N, CA, C and O of each residue as an XYZ file, in Angstrom:
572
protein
N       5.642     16.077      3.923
C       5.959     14.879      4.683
C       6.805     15.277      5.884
O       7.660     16.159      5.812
N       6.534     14.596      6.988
C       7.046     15.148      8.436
C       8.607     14.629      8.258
O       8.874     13.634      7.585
N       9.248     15.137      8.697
C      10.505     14.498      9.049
C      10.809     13.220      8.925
O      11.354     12.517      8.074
N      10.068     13.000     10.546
C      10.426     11.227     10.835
C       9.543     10.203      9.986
O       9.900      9.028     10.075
N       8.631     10.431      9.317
C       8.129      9.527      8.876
C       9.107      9.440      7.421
O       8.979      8.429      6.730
N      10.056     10.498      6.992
C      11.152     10.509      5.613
C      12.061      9.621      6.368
O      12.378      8.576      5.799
N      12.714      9.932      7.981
C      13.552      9.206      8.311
C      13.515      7.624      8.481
O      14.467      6.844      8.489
N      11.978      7.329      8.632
C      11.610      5.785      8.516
C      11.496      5.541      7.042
O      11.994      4.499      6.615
N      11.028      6.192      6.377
C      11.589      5.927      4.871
C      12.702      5.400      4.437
O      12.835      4.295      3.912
N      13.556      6.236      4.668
C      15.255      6.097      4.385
C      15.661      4.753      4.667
O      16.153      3.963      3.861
N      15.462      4.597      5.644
C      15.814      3.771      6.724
C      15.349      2.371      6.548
O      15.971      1.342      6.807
N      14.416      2.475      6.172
C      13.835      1.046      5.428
C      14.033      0.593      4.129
O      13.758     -0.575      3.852
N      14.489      1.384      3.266
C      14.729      1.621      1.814
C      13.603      1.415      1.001
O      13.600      0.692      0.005
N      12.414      2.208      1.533
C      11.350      2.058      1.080
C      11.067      1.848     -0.559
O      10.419      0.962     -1.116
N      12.094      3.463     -1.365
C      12.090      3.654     -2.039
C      12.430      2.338     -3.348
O      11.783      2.132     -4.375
N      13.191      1.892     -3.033
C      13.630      0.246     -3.313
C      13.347     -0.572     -3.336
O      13.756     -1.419     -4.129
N      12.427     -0.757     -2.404
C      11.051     -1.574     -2.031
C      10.481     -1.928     -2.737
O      10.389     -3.039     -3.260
N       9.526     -0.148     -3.001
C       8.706      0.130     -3.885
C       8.876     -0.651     -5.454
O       8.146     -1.395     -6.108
N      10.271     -0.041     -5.670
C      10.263      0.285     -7.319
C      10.588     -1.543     -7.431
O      10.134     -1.964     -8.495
N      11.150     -2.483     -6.715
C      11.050     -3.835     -6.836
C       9.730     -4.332     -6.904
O       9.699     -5.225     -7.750
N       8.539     -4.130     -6.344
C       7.713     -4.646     -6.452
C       6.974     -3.999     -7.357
O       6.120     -4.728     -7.862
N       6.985     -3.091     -7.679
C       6.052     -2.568     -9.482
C       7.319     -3.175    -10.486
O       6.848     -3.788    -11.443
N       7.964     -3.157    -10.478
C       9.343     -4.027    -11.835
C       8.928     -5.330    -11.687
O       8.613     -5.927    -12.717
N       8.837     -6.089    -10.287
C       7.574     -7.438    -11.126
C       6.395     -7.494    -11.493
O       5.985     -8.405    -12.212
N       5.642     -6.513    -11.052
C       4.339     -6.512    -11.215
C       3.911     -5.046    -12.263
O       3.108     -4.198    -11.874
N       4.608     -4.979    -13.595
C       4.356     -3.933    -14.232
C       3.864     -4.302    -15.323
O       4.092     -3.470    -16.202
N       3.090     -5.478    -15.791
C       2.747     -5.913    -17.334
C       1.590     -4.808    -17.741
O       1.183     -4.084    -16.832
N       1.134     -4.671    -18.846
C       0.010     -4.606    -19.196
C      -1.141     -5.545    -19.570
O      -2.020     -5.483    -20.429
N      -0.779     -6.571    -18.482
C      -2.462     -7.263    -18.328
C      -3.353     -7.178    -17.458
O      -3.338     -8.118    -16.664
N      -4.230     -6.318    -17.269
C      -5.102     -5.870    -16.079
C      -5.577     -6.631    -16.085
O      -5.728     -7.298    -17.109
N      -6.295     -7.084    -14.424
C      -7.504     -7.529    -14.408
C      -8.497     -6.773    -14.821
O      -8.459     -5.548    -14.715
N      -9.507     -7.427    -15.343
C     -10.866     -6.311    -15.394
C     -11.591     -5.526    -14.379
O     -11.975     -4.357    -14.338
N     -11.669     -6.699    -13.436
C     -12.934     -5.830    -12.123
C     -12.829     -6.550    -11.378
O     -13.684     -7.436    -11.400
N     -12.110     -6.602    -10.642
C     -11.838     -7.406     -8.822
C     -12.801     -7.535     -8.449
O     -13.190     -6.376     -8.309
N     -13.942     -8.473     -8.001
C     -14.856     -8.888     -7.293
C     -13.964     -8.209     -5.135
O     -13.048     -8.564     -4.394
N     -15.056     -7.164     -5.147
C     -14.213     -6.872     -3.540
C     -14.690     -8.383     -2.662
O     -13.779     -8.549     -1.850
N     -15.275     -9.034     -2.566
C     -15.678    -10.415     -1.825
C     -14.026    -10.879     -2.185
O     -13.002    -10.451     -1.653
N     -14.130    -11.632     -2.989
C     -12.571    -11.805     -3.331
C     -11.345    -11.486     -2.966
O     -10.427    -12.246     -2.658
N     -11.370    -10.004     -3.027
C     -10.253     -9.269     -2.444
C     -10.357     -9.390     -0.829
O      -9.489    -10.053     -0.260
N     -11.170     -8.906     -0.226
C     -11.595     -9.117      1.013
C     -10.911    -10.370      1.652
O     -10.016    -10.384      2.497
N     -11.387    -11.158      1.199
C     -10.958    -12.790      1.552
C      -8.864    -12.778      1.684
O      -8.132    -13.066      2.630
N      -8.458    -12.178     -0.130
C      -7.197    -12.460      0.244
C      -6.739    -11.791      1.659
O      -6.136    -12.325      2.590
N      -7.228    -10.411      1.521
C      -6.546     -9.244      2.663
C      -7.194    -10.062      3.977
O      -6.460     -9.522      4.806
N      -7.832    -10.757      4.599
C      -8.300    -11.494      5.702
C      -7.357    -12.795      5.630
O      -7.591    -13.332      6.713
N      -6.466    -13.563      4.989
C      -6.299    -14.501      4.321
C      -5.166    -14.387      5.380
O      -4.989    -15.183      6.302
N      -4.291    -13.077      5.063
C      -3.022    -12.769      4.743
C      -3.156    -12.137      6.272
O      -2.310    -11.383      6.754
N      -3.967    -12.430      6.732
C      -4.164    -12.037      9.054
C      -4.726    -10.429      8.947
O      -4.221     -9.777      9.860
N      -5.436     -9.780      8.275
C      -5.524     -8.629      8.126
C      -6.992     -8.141      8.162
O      -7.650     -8.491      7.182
N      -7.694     -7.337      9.175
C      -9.386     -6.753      9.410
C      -9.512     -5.675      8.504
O      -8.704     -4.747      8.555
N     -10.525     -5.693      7.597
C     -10.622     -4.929      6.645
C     -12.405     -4.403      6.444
O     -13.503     -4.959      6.437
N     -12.067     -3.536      6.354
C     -13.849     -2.937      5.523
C     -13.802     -2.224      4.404
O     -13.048     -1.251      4.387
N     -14.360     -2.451      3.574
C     -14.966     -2.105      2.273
C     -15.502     -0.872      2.274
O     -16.473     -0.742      3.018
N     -15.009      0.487      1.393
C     -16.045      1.473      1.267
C     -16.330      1.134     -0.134
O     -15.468      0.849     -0.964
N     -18.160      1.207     -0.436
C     -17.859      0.996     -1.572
C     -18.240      2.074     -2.424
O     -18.335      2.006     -3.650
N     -18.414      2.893     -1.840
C     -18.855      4.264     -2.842
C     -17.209      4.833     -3.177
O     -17.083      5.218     -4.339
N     -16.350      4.901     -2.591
C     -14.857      4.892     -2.933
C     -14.078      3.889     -3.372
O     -12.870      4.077     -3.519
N     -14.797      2.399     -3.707
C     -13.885      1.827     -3.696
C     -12.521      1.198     -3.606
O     -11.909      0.652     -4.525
N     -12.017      1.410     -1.960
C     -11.228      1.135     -1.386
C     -11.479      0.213     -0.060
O     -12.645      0.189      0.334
N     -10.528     -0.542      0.667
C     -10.406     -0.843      1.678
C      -9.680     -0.518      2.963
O      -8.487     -0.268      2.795
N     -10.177     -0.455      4.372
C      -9.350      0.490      5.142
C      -9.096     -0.515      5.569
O     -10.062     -1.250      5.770
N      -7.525     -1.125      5.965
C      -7.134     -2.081      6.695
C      -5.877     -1.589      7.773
O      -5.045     -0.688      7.674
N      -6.125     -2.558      8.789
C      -5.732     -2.371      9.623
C      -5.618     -1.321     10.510
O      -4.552     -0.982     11.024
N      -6.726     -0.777     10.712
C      -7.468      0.570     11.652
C      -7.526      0.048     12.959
O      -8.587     -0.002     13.580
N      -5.928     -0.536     13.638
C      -5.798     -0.727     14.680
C      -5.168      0.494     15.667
O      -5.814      1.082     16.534
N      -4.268      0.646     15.451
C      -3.414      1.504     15.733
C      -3.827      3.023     15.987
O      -4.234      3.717     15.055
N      -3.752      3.320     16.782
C      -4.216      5.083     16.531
C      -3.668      5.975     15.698
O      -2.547      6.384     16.001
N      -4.197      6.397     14.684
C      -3.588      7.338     13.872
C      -2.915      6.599     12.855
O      -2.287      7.209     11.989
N      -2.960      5.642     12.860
C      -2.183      4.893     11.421
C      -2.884      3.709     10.832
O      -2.927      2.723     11.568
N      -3.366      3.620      9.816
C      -3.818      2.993      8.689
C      -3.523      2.512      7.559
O      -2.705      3.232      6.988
N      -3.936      1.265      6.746
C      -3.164      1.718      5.397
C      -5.235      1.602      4.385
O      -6.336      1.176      4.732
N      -4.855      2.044      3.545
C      -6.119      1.975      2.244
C      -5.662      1.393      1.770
O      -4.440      1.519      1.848
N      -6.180      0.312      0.918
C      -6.240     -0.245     -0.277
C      -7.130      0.114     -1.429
O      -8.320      0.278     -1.162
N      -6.625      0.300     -3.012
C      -7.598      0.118     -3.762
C      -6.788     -1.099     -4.512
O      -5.575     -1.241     -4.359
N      -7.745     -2.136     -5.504
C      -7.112     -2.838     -6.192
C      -8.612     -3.574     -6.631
O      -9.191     -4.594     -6.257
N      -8.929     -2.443     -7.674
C     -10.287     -2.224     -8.701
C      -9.665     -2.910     -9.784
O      -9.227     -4.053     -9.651
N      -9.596     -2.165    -11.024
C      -9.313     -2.606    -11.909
C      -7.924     -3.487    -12.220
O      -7.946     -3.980    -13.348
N      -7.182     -3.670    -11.742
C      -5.819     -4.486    -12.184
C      -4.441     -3.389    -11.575
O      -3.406     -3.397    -12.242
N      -4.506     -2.549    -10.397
C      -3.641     -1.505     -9.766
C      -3.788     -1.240     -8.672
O      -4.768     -0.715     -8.144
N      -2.772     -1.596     -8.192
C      -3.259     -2.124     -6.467
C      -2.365     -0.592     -6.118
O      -1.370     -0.206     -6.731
N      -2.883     -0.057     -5.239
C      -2.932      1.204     -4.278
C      -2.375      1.495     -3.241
O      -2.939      2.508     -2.828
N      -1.516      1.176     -2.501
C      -1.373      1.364     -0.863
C      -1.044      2.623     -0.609
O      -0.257      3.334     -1.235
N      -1.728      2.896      0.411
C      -2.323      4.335      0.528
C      -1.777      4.685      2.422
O      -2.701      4.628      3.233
N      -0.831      4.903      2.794
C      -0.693      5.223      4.180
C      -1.459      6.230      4.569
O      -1.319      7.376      4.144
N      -2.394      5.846      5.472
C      -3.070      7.402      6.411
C      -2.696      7.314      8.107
O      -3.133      6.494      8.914
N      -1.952      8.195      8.296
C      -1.561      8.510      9.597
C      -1.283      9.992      9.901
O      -1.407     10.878      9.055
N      -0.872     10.209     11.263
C      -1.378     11.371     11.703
C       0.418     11.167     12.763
O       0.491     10.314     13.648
N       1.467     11.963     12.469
C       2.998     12.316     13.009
C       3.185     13.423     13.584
O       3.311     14.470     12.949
N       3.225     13.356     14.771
C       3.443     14.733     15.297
C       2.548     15.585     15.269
O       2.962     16.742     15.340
N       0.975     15.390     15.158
C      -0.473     16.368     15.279
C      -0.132     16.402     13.713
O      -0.729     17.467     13.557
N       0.270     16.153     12.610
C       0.194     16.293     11.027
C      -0.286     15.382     10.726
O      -0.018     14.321     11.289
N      -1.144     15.466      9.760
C      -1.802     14.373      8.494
C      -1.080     14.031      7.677
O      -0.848     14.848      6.786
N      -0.251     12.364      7.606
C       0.730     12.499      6.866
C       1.003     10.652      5.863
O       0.685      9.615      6.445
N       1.215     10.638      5.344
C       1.404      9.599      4.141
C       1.174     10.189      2.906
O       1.567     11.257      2.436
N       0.450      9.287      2.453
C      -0.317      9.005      0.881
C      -0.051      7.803      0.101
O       0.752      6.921      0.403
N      -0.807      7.848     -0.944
C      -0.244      6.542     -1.909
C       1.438      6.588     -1.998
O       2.137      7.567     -2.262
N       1.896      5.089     -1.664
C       3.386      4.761     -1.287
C       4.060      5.474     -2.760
O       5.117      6.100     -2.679
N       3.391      5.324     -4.003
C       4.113      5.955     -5.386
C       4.493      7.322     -5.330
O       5.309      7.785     -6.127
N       3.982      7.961     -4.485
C       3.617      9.341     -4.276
C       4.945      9.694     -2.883
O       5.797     10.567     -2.719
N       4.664      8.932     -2.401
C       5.588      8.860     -0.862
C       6.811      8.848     -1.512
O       7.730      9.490     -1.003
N       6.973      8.310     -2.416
C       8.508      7.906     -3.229
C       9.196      9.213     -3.507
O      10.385      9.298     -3.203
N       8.575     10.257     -4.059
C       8.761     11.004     -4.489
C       9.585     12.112     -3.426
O      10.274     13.029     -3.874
N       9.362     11.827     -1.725
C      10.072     12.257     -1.150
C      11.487     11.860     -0.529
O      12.210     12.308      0.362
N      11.519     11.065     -1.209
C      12.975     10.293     -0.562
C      14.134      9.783     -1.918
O      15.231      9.225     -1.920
N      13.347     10.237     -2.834
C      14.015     10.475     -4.372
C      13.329     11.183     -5.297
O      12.147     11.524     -5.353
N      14.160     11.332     -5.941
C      14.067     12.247     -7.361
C      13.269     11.606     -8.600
O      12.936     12.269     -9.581
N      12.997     10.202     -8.434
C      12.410     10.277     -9.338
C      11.182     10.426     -9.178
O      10.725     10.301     -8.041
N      10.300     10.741    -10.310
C       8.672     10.908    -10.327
C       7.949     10.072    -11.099
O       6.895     10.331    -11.680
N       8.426      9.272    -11.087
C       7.583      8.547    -12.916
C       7.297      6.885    -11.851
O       7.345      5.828    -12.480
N       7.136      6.855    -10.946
C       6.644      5.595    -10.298
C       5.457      4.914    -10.263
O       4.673      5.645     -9.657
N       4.815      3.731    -10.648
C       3.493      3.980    -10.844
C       3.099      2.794     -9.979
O       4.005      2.200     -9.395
N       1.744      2.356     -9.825
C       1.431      0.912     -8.781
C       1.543      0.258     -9.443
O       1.438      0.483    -10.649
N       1.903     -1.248     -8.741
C       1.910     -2.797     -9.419
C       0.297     -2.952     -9.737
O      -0.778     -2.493     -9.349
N       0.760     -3.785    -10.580
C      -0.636     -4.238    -11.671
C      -0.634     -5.971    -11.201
O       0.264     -6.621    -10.665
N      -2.056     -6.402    -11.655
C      -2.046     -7.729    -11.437
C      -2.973     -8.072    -12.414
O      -3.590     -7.233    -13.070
N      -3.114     -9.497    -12.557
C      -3.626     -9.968    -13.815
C      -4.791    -11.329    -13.727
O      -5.565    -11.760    -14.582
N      -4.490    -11.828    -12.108
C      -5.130    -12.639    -11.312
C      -5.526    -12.647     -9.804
O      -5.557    -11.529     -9.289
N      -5.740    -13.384     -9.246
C      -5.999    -13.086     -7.734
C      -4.961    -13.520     -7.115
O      -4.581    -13.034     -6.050
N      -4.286    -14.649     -7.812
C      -2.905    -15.052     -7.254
C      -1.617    -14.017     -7.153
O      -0.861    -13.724     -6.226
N      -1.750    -13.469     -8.973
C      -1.005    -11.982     -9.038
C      -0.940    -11.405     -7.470
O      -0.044    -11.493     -6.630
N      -2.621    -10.608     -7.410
C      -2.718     -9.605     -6.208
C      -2.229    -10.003     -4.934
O      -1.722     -9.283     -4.074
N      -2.478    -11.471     -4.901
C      -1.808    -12.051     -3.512
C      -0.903    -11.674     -3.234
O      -0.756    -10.877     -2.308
N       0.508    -12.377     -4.342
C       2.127    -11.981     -4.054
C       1.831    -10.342     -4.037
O       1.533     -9.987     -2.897
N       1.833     -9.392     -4.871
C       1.590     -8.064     -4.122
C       1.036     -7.303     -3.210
O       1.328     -6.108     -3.172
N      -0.193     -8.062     -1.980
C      -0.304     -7.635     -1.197
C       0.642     -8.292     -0.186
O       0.592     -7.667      0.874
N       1.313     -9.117     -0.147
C       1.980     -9.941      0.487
C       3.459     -9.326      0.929
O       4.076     -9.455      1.986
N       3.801     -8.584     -0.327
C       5.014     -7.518     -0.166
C       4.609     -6.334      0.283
O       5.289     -5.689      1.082
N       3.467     -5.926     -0.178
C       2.881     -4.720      0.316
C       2.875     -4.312      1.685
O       3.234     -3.311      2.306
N       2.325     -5.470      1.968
C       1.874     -5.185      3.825
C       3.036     -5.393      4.713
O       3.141     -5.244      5.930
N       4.188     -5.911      3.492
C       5.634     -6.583      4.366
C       5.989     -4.792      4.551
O       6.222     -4.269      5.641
N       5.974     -4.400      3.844
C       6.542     -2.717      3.675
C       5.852     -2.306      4.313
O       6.426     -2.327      5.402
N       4.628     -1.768      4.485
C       3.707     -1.153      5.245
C       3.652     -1.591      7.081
O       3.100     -0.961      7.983
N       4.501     -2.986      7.164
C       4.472     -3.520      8.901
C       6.001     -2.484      8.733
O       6.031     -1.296      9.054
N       6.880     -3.056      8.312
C       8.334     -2.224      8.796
C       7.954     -0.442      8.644
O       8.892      0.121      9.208
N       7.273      0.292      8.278
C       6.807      1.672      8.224
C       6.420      1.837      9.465
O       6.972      2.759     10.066
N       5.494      1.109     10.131
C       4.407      1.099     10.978
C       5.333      0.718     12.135
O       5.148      1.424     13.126
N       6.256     -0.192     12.262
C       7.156     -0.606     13.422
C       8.176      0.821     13.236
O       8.371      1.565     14.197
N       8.595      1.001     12.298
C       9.782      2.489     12.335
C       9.196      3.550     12.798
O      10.015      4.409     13.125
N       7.624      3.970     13.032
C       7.168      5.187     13.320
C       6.832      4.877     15.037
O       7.064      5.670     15.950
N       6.358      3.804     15.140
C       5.911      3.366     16.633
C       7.457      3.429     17.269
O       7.755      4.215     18.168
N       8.184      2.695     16.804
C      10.096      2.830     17.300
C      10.110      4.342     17.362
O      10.715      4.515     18.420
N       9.813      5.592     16.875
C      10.614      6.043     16.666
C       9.820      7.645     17.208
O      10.063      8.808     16.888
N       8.905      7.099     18.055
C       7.783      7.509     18.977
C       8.240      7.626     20.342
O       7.882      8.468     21.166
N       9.466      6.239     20.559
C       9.841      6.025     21.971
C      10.636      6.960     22.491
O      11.006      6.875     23.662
């Protein structure tokens, strides 16, 4: 992980973020199988352009920006956010659980789960709240 994209980490308290929104969203009631039509709709719902891969089952949203993206998966009942961007000529994110791991010690972080479509709502809803302040701290921090 590049520098500044740890220093927009920090800085946002990503890490905190994170682990708040899987501590509400940690049951063991999966959904079974997300209809992507469905999903689609919320992530468009919520002001957001999205396409479907479906041989990966994920979504690439918000492929505005040059070099910065986020993925979604949220298949079975485990929603994904997946940063892909490119800092300083480096290829740099990954799944936000994974991202955690550089700005603390712990390792045992896992994605929020959902159990309805309403569930997935409130978690993409925080999701993308985290993923705009990332996306404003790296563009800030560009200047």
């Amino acid at each position: 992980m590049t520098e500044r994209l740890k220093n927009v980490l920090l800085s946002m308290n990503f890490k905190n973020r994170y682990d708040t929104l899987f501590e509400k969203h940690s049951h063991r009631n999966l959904f079974k199988k997300a209809d992507p039509k469905e999903v689609q709709e919320i992530i468009e719902k919520l002001g957001y352009e999205c396409v479907y891969h479906k041989t990966d089952k994920f979504f690439k949203i918000d492929d505005v920006q040059p070099n910065l993206s986020l993925n979604l998966s949220a298949d079975i009942g485990i929603v994904e956010f997946i940063l892909d961007t490119t800092v300083d000529g480096e290829g740099d994110g990954g799944p936000f659980d994974y991202m955690c791991t550089f700005v603390s010690d712990d390792e045992n972080l896992k994605a929020p789960r959902f159990a309805s479509y309403e569930e997935l709502e409130e978690i993409l809803v925080e999701g993308f709240g985290i993923y705009e302040d990332i996306k404003k701290g790296l563009l800030a921090s560009q200047a």
